[in-house]
PDB file of C-alpha atoms in Angstrom:
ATOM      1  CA  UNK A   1      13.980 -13.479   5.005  1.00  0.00           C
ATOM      2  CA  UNK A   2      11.723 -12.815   8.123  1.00  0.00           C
ATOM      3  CA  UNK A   3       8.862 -14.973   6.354  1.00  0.00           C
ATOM      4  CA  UNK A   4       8.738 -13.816   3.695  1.00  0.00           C
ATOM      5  CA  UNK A   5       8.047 -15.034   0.248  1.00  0.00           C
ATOM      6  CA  UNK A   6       7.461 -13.656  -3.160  1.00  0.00           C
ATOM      7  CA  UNK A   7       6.403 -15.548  -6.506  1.00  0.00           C
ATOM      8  CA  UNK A   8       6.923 -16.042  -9.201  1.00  0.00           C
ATOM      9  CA  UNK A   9      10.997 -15.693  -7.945  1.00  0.00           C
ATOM     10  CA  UNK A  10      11.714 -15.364 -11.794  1.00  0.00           C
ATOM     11  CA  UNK A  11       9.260 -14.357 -14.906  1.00  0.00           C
ATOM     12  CA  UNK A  12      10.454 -13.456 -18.703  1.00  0.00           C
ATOM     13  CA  UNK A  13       7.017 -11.660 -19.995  1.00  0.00           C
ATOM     14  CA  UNK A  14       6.651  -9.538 -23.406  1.00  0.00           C
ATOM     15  CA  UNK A  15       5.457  -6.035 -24.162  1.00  0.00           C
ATOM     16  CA  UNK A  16       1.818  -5.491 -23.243  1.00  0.00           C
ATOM     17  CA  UNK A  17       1.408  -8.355 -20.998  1.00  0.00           C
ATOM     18  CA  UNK A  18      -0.471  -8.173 -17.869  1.00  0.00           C
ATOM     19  CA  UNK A  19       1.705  -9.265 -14.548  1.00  0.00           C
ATOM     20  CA  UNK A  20       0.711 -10.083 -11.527  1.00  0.00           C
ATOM     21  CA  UNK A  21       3.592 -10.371  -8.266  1.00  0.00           C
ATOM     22  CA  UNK A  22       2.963 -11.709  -5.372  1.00  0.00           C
ATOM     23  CA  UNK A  23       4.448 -11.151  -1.754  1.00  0.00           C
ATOM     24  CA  UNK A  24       3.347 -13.516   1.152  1.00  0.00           C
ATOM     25  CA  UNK A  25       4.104 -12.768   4.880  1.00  0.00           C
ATOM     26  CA  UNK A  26       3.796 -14.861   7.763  1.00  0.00           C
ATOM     27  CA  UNK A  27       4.494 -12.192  10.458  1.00  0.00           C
ATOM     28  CA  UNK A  28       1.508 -10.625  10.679  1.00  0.00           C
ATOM     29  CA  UNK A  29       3.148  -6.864  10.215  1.00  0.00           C
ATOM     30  CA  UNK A  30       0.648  -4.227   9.189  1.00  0.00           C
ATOM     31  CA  UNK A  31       2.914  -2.510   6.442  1.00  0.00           C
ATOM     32  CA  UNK A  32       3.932  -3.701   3.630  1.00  0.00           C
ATOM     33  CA  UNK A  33       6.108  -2.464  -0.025  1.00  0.00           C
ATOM     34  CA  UNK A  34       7.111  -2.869  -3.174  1.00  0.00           C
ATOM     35  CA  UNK A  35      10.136  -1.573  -4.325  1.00  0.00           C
ATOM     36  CA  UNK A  36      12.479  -1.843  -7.530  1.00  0.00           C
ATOM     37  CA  UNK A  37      16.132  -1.916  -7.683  1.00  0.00           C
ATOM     38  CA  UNK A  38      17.989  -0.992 -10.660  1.00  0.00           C
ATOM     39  CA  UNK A  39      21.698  -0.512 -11.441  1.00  0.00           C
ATOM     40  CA  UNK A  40      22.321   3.451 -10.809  1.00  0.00           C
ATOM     41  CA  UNK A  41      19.354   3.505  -9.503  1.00  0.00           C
ATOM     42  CA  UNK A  42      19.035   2.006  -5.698  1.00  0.00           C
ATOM     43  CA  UNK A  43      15.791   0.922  -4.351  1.00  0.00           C
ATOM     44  CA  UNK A  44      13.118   2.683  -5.196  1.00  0.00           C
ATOM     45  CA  UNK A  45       9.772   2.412  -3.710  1.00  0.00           C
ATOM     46  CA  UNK A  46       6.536   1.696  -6.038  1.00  0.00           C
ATOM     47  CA  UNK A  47       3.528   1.249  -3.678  1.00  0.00           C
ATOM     48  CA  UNK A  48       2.863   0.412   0.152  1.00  0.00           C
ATOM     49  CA  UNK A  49       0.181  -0.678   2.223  1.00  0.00           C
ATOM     50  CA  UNK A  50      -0.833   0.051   5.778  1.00  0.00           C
ATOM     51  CA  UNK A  51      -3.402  -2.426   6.322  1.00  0.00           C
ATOM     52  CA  UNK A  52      -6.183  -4.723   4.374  1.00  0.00           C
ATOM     53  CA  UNK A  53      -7.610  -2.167   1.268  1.00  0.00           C
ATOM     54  CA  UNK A  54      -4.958   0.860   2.381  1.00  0.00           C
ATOM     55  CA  UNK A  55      -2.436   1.321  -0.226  1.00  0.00           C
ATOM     56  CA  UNK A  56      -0.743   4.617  -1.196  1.00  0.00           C
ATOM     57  CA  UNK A  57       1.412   5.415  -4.034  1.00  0.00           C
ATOM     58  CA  UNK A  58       5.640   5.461  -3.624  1.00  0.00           C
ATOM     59  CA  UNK A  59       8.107   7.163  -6.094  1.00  0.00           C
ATOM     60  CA  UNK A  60       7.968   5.404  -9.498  1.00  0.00           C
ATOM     61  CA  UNK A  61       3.993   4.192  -9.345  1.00  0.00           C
ATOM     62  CA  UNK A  62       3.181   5.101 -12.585  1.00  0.00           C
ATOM     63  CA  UNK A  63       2.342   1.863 -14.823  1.00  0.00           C
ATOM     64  CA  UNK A  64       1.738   0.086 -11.377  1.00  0.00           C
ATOM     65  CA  UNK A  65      -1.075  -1.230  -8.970  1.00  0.00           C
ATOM     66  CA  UNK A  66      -1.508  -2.426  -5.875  1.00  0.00           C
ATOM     67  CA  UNK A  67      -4.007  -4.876  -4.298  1.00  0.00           C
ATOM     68  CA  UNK A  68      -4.356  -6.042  -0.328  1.00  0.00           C
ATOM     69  CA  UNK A  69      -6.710  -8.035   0.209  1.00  0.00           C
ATOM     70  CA  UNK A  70      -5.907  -9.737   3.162  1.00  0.00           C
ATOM     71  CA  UNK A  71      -2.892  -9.209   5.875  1.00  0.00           C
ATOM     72  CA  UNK A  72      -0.722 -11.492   4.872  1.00  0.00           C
ATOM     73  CA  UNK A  73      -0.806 -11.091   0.888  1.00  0.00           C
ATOM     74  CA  UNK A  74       0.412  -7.480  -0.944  1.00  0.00           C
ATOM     75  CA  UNK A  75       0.106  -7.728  -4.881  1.00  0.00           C
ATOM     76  CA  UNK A  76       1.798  -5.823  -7.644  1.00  0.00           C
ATOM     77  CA  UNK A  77       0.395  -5.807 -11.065  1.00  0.00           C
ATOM     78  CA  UNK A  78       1.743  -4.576 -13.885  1.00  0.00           C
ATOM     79  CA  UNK A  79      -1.071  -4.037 -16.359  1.00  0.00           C
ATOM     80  CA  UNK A  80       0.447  -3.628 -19.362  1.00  0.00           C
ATOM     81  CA  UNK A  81       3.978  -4.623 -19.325  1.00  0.00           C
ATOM     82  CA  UNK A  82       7.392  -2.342 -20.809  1.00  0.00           C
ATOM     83  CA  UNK A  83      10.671  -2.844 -21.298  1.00  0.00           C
ATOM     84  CA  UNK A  84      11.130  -0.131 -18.535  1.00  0.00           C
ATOM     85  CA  UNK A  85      10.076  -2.338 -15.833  1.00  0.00           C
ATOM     86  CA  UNK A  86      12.530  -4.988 -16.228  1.00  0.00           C
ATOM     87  CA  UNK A  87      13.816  -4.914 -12.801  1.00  0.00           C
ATOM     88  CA  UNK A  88      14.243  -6.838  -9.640  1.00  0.00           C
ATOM     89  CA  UNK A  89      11.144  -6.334  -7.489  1.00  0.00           C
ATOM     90  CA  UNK A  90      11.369  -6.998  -3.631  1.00  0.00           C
ATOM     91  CA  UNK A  91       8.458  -6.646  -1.531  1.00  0.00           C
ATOM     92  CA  UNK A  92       9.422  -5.397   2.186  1.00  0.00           C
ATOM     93  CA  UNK A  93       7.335  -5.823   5.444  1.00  0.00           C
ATOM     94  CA  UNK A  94       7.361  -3.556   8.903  1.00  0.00           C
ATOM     95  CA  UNK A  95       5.457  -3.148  12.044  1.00  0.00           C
ATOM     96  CA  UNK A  96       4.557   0.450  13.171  1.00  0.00           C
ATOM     97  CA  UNK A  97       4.354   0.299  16.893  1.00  0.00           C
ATOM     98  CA  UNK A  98       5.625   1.890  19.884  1.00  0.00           C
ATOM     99  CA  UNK A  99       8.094  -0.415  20.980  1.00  0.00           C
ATOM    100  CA  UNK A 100       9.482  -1.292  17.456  1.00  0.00           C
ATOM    101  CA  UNK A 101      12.112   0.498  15.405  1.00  0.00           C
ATOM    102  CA  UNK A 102       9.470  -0.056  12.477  1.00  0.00           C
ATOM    103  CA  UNK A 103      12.687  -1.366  10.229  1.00  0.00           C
ATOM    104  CA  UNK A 104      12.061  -2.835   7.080  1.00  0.00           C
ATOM    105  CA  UNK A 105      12.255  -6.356   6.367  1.00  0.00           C
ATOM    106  CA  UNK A 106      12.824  -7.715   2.767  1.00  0.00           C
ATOM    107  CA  UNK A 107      11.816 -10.701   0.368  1.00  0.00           C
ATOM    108  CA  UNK A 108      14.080 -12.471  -1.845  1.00  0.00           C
ATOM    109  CA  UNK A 109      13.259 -10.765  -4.587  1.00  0.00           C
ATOM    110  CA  UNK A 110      11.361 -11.281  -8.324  1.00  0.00           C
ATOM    111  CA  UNK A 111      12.936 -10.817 -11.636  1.00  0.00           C
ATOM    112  CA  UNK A 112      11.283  -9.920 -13.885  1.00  0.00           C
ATOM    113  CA  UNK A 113      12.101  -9.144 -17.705  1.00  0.00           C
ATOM    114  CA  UNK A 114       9.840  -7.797 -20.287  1.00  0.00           C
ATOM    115  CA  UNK A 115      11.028  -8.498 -24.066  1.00  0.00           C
TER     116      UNK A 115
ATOM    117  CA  UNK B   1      21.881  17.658  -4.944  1.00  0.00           C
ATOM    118  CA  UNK B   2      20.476  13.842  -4.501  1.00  0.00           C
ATOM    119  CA  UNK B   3      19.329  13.241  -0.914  1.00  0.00           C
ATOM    120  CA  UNK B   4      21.430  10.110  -0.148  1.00  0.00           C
ATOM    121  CA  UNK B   5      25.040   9.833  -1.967  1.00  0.00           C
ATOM    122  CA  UNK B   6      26.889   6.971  -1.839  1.00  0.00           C
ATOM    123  CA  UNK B   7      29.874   5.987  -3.742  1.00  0.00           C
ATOM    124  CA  UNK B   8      29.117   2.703  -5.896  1.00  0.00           C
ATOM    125  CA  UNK B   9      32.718   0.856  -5.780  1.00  0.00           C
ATOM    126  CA  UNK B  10      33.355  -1.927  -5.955  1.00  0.00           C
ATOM    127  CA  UNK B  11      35.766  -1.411  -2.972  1.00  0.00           C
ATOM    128  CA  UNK B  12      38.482  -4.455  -2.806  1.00  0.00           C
ATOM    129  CA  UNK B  13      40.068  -4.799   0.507  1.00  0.00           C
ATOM    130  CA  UNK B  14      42.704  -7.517   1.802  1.00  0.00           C
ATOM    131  CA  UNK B  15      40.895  -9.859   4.378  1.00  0.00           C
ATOM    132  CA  UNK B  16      41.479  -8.981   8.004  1.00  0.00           C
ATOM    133  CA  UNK B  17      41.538  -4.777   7.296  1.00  0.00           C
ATOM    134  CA  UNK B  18      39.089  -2.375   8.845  1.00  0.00           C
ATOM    135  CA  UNK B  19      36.514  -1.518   6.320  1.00  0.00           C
ATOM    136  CA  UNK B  20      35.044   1.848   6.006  1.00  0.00           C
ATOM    137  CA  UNK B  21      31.776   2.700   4.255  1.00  0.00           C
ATOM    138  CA  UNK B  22      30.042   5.936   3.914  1.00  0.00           C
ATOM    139  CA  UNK B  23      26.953   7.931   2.761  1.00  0.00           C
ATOM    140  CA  UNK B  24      26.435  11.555   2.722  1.00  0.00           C
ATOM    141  CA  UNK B  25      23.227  13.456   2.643  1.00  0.00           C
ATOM    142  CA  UNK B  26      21.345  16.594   2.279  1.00  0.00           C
ATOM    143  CA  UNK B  27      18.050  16.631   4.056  1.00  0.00           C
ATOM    144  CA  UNK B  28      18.736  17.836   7.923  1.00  0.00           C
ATOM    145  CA  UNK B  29      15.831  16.253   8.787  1.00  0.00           C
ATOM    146  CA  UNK B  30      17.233  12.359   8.963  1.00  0.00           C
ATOM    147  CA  UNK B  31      17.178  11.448  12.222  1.00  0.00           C
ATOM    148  CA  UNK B  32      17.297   7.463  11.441  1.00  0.00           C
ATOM    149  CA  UNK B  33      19.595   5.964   9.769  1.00  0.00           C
ATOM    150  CA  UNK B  34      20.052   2.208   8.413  1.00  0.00           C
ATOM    151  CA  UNK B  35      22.677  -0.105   7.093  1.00  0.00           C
ATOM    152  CA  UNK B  36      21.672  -2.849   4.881  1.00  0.00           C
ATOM    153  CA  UNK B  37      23.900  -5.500   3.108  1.00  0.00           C
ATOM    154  CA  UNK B  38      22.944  -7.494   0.395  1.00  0.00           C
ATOM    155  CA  UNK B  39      24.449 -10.688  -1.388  1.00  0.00           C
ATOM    156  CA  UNK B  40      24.006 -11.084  -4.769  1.00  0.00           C
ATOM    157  CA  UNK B  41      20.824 -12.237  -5.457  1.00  0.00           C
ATOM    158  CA  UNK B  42      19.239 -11.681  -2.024  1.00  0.00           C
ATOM    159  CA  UNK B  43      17.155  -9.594  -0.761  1.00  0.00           C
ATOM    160  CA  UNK B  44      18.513  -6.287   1.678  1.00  0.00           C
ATOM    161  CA  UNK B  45      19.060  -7.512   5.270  1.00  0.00           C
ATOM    162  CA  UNK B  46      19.029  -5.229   8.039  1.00  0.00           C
ATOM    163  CA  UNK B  47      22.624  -4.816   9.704  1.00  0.00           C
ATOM    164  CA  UNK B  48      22.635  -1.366  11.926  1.00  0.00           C
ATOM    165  CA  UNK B  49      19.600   0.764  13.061  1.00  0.00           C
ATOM    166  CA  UNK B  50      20.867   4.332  14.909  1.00  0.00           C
ATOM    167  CA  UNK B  51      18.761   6.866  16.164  1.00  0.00           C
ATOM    168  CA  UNK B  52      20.139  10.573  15.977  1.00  0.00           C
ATOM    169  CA  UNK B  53      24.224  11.235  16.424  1.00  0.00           C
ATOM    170  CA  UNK B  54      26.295   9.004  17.444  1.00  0.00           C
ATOM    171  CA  UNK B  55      28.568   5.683  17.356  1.00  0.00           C
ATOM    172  CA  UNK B  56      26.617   2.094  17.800  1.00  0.00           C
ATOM    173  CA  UNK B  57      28.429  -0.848  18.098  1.00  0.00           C
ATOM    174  CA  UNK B  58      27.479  -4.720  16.816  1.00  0.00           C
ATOM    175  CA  UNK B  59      30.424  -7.528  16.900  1.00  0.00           C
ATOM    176  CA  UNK B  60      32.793  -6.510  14.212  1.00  0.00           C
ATOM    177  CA  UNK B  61      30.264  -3.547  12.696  1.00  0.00           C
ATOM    178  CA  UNK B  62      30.031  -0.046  14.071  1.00  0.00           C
ATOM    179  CA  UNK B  63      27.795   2.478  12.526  1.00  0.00           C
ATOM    180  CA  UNK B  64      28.457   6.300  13.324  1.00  0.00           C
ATOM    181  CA  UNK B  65      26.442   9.041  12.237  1.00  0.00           C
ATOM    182  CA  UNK B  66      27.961  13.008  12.081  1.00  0.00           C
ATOM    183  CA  UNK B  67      24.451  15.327  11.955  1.00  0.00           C
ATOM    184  CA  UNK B  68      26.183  18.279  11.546  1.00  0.00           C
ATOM    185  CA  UNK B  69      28.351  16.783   8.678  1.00  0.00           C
ATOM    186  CA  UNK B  70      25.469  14.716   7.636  1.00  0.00           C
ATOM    187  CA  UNK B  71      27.913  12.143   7.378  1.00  0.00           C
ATOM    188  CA  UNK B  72      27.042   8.726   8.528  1.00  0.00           C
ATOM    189  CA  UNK B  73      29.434   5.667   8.118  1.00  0.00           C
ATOM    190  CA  UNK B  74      30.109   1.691   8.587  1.00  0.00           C
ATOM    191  CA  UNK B  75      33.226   0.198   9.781  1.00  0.00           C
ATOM    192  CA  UNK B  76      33.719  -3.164   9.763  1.00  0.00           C
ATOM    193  CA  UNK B  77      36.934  -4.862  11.657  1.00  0.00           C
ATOM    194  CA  UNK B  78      38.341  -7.443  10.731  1.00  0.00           C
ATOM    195  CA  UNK B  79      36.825  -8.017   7.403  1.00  0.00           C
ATOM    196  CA  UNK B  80      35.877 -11.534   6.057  1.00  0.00           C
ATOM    197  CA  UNK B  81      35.260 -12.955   2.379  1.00  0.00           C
ATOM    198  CA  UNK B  82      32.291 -13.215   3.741  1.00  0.00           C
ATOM    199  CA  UNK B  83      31.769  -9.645   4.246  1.00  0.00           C
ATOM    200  CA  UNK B  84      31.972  -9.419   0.385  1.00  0.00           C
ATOM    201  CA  UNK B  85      28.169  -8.308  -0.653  1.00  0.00           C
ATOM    202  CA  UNK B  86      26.372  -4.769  -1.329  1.00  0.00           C
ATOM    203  CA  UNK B  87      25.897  -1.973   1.288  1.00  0.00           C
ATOM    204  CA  UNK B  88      23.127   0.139   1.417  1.00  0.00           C
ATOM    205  CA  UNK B  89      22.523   3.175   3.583  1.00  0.00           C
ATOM    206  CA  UNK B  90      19.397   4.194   3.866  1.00  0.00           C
ATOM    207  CA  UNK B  91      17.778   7.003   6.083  1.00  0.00           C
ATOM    208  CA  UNK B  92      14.164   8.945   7.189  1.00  0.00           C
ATOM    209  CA  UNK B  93      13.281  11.743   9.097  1.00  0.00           C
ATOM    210  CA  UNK B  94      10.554  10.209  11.608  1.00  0.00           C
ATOM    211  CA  UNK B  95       9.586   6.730  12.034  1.00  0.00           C
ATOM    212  CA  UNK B  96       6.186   6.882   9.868  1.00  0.00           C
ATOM    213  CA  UNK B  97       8.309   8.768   6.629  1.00  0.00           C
ATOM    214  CA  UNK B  98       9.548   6.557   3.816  1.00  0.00           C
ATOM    215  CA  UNK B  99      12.623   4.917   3.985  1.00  0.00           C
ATOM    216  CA  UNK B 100      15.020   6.835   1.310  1.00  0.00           C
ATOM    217  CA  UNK B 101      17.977   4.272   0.257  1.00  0.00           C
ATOM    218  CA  UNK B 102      21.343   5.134  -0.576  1.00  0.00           C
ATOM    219  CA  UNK B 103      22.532   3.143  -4.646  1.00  0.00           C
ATOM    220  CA  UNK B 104      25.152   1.163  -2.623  1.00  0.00           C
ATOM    221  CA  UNK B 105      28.715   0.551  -1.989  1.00  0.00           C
ATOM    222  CA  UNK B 106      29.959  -3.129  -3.786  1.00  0.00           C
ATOM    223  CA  UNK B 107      32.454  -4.675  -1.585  1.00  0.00           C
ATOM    224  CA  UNK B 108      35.092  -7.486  -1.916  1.00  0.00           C
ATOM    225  CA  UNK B 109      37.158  -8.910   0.560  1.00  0.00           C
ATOM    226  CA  UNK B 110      40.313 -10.619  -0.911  1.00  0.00           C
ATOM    227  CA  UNK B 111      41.408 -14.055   0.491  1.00  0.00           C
TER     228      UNK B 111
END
């Protein structure tokens, strides 16, 4: 999973619940994502980073934060948790530069499920 | 109109047939375009990476891409059991825009 690692890799939570994900690279790539992935729905993306304290919102943010505080670490929290965002998270990595494709390389993946 | 379609499956083929996924889309603007596979449980894994029209060939994969159809596809020779996973298309207009993913195609090679 190109060093990658995300934790907790599985999490049962209830309603109202603060959350905190984690994603951990070892590459050193300046982007990073969250993302969801839901039956009918695909992969959607939630936040992204482009560097230590740059984050910018994706598609479905709402309910969501983001926190970078260092290159290698990307958090998600979910302040107050819903049923909604039961999900499988995956937190993606990429490298914007002029000789790379800038593809997207992904984690194995959190579930989460909020009762 | 969504963006990226892409037919869901599952799709069951007999082991050793040629395999052919596909994804249509709307925006003319794609100009990259992406197959990822996933196993169940895993995280997406990059498989093809084309730039613009044309065919691009990797082992037993080939990814071609029709602009003017806005038609891109995945063919895999061949196929294995192990070939059985999730495929995603995905697609973006220039290399700093967002990565917009197709729902997947669920396929099964049969022993």
């Amino acid at each position: 999973d190109a060093g990658i690692t995300q934790s907790p890799r599985h999490k049962v939570t209830e309603t109202g619940t603060p959350v905190t994900l984690r994603c951990h690279q070892t590459e050193n790539h300046r982007y990073m994502y969250w993302y969801r992935q839901d039956p009918g729905h695909g992969l959607r993306l939630i936040h992204y980073s482009y560097g230590v304290k740059d984050t910018d919102k994706g598609e479905v943010s709402d309910g969501y934060s983001v926190s970078r505080s260092k290159t290698e670490d990307f958090l998600l929290t979910l302040e107050s948790a819903t049923s909604s965002q039961t999900s499988v998270y995956f937190c993606a990595i990429s490298e914007r530069d002029t000789t790379s494709t800038d593809t997207q390389y992904f984690g194995p993946g959190t579930r989460l499920t909020v009762l | 109109q969504k963006e990226v379609e892409q037919d869901p499956g599952p799709l069951s083929v007999p082991e050793g047939a040629i395999v052919s996924l596909n994804c249509t889309y709307s925006n003319s603007a794609f100009q990259y375009f992406m197959w990822y596979r996933q196993y169940s449980r895993k995280g997406p894994e990059l498989l093809m990476y084309t730039y613009s029209s044309g065919n691009k060939e990797d082992g037993r994969f080939t990814a071609q891409v029709d602009k003017s159809s806005k038609y891109i596809s995945l063919f895999i020779r061949d196929s294995q059991p192990s070939d059985s996973a999730t495929y995603l298309c995905a697609m973006r207009p220039n290399r700093d825009d967002k990565i917009i993913f197709g729902k997947g195609t669920r396929l099964h090679i049969l022993p």
